[in-house]
Backbone as a printed PyTorch tensor [residue, N CA C, xyz], in Angstrom:
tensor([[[  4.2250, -12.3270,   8.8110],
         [  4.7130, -13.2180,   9.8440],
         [  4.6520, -12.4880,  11.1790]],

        [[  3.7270, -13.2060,  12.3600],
         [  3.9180, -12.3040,  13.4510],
         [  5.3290, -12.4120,  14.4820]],

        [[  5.5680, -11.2720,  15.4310],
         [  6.7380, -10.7360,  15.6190],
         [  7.6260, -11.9340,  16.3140]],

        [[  6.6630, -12.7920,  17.2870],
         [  7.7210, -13.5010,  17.6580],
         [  8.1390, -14.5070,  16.4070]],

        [[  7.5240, -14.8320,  15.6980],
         [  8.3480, -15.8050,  14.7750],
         [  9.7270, -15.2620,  14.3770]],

        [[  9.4330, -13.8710,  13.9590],
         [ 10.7840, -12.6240,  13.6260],
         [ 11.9100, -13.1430,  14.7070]],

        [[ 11.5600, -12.5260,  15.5620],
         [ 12.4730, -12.8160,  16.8150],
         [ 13.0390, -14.2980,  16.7390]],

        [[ 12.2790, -15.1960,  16.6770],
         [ 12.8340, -16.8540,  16.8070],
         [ 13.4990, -16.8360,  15.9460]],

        [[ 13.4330, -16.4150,  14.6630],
         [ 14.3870, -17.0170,  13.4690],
         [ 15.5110, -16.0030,  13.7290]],

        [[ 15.6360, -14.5790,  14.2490],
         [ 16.6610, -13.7150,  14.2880],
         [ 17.6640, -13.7690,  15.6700]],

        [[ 16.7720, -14.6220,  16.6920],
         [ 17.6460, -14.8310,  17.4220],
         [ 19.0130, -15.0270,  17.5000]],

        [[ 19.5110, -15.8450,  17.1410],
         [ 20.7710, -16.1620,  16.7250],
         [ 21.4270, -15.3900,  15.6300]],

        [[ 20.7510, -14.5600,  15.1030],
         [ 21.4620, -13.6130,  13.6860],
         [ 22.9080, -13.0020,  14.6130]],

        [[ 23.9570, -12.7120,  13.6610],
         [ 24.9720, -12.2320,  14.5650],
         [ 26.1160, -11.2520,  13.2150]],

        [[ 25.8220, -10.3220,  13.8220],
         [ 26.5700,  -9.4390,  12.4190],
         [ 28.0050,  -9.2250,  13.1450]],

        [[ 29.1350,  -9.2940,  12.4070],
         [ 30.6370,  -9.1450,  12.8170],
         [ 31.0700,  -7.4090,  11.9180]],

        [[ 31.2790,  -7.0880,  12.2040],
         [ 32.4150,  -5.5600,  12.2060],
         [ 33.8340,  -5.4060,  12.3890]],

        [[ 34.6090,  -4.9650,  11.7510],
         [ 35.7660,  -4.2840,  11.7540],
         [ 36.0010,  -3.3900,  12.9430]],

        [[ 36.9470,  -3.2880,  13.5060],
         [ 36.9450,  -2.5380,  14.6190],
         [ 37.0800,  -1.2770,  14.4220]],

        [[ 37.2070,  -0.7310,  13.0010],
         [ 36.8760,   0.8020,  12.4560],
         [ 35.2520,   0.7610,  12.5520]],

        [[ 34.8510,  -0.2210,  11.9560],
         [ 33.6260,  -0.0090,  11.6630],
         [ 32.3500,   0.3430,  13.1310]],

        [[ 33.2330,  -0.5820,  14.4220],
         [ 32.5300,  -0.4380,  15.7030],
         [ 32.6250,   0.8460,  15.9030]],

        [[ 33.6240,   1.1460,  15.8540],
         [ 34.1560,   2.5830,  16.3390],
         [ 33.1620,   3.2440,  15.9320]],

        [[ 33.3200,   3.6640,  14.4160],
         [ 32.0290,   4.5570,  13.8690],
         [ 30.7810,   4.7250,  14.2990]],

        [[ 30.6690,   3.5320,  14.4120],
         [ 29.0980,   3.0490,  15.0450],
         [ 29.0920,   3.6020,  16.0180]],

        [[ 29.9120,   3.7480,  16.9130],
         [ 30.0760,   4.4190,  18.2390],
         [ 29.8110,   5.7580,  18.6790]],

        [[ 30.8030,   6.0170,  17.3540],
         [ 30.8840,   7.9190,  17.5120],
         [ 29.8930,   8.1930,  16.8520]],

        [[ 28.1120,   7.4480,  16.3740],
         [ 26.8930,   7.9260,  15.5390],
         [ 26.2510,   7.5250,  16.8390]],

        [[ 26.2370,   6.6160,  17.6690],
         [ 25.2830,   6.2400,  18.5520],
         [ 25.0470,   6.8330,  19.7100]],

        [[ 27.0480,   7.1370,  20.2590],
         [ 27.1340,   8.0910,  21.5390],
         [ 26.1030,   9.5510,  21.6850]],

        [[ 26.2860,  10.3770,  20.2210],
         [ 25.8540,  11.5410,  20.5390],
         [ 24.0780,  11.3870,  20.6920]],

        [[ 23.6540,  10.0420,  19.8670],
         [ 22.3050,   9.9850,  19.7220],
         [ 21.5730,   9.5540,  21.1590]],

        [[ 22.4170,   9.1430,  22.3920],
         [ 22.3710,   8.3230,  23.3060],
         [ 21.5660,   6.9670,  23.7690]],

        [[ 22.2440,   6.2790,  23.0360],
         [ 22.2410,   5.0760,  22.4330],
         [ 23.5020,   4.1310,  22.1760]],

        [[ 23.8420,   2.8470,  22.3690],
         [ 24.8430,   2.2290,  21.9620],
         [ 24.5220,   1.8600,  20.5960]],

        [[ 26.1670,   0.8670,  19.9660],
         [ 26.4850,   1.1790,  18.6950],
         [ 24.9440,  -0.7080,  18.2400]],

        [[ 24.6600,  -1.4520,  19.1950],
         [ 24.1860,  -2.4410,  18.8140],
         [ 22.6200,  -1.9760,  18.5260]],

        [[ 22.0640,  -1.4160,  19.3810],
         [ 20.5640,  -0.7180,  19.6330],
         [ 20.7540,   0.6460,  18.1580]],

        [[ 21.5080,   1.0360,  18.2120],
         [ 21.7110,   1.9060,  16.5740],
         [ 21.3390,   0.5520,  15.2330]],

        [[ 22.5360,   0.0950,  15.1350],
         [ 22.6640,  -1.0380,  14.2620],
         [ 20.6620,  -2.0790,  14.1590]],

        [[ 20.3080,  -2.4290,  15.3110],
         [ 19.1950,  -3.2440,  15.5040],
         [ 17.8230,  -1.8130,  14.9950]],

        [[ 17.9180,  -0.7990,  14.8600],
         [ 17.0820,   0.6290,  14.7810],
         [ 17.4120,   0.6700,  13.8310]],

        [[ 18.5050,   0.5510,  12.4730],
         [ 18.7780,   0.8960,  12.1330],
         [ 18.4360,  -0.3740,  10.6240]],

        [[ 18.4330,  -1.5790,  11.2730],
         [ 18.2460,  -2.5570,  10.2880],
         [ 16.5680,  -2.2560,  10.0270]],

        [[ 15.5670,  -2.5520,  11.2120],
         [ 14.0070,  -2.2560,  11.0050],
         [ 13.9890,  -1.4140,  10.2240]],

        [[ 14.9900,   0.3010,  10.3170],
         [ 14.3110,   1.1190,   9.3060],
         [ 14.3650,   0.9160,   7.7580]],

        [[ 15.4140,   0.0840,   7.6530],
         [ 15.3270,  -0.6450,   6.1230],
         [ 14.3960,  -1.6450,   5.6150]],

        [[ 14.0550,  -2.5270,   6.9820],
         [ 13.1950,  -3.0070,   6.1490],
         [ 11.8670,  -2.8830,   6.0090]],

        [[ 11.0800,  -1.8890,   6.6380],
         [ 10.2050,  -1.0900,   6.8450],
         [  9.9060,  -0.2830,   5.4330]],

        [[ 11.0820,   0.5530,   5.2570],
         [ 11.6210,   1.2490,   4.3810],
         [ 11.5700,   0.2360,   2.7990]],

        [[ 11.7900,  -0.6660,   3.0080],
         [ 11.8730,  -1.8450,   1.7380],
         [ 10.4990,  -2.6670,   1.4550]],

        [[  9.2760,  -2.9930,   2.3610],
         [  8.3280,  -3.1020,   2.7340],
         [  7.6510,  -1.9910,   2.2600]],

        [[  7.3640,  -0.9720,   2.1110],
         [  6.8030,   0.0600,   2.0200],
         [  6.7600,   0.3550,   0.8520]],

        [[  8.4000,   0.3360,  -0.2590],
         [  8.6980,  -0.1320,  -1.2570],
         [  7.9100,  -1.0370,  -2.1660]],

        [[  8.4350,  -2.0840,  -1.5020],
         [  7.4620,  -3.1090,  -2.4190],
         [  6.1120,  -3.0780,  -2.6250]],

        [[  5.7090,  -2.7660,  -1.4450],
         [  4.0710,  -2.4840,  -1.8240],
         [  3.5350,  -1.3250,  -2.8210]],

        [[  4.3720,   0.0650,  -2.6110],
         [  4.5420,   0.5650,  -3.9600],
         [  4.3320,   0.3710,  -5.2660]],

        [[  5.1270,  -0.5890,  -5.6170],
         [  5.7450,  -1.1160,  -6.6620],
         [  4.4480,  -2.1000,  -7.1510]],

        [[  3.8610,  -2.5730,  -6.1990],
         [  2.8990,  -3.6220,  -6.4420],
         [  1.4650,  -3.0920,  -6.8030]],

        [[  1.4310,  -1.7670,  -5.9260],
         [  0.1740,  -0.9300,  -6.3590],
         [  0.4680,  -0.2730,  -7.6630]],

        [[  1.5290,   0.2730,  -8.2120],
         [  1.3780,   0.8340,  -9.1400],
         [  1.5830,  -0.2140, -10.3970]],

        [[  1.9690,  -1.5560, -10.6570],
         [  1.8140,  -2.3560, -11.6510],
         [ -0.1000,  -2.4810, -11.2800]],

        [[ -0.4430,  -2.8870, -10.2220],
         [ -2.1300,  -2.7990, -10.3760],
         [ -2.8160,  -1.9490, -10.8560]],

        [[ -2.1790,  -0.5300, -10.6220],
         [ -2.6400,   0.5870, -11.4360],
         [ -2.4190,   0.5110, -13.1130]],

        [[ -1.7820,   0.1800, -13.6120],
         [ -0.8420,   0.1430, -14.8650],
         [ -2.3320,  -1.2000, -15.5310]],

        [[ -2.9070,  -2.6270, -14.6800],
         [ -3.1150,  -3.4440, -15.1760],
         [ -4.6270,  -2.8340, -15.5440]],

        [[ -5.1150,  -1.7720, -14.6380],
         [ -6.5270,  -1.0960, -14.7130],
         [ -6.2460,  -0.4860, -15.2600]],

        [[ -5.2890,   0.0730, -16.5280],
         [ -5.2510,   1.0960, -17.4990],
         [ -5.0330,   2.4840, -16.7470]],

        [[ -5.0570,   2.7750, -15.6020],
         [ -4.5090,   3.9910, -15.2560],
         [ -3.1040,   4.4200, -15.2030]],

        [[ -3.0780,   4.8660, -16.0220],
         [ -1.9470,   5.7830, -16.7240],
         [ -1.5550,   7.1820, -16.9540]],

        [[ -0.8280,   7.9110, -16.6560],
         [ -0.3360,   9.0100, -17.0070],
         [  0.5460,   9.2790, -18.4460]],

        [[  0.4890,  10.4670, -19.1890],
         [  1.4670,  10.8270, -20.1980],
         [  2.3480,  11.1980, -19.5560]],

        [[  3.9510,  10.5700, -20.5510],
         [  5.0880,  10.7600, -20.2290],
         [  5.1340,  12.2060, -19.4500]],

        [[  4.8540,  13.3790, -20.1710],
         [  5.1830,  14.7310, -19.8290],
         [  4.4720,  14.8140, -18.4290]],

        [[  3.6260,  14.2770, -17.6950],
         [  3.0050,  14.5080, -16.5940],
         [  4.1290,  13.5630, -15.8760]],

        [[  4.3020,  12.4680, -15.6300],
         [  5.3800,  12.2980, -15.3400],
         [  7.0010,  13.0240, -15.0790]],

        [[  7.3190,  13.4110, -16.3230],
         [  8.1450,  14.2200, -15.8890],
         [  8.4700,  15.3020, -14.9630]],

        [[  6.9960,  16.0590, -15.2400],
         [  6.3890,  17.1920, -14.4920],
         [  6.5110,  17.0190, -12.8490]],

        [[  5.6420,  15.5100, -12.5490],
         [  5.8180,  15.3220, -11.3040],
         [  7.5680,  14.8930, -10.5140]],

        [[  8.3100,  14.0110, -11.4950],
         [  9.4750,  13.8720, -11.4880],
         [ 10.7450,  15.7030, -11.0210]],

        [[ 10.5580,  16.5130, -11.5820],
         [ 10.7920,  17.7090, -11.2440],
         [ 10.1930,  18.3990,  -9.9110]],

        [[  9.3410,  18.2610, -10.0590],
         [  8.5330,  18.7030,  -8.7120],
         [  9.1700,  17.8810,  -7.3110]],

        [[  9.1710,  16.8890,  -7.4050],
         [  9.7460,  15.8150,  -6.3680],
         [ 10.9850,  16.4320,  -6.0350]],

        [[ 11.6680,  16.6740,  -7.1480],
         [ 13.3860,  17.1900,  -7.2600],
         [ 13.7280,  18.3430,  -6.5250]],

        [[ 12.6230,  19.3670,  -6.6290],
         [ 12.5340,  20.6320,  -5.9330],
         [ 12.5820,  20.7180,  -4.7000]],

        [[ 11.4610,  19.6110,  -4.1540],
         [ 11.2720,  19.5000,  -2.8970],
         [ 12.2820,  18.9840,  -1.7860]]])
């Protein structure tokens, strides 16, 4: 979907907070210099970017799985440890 459609449908989005919760937001945004809304709006993209990125993942490796490319468990694991290290 291109960006302004994003924008049109999010326009009106409106997230409510606890006034602990502003606060916080505050004392993460101040030092970054940045307010707590421009944190929060930076902060939603990187999730779904982050979730996007994900899914496509997820989608390449069932395609991999449907072309028979496969790994043994123990190579798996192997790489699973390695990841852990890092």
């Amino acid at each position: 979907m291109p960006e302004t459609g994003i924008s049109v449908i999010l326009k009106g989005l409106e997230v409510q907070f606890t006034p602990e919760q502003e606060a916080r937001l505050a004392r993460i945004a101040i030092p970054e210099g940045t307010d707590a809304e421009r944190l929060v709006k930076d902060a939603a993209l990187r999730l779904l970017e982050a979730d996007s990125h994900f899914h496509a993942a997820v989608r390449e490796g069932i395609a991999q799985a449907d072309r028979g490319e496969l790994i043994e468990e123990s190579e798996m694991d192997a790489r699973f440890e390695k990841m852990l290290r890092a």
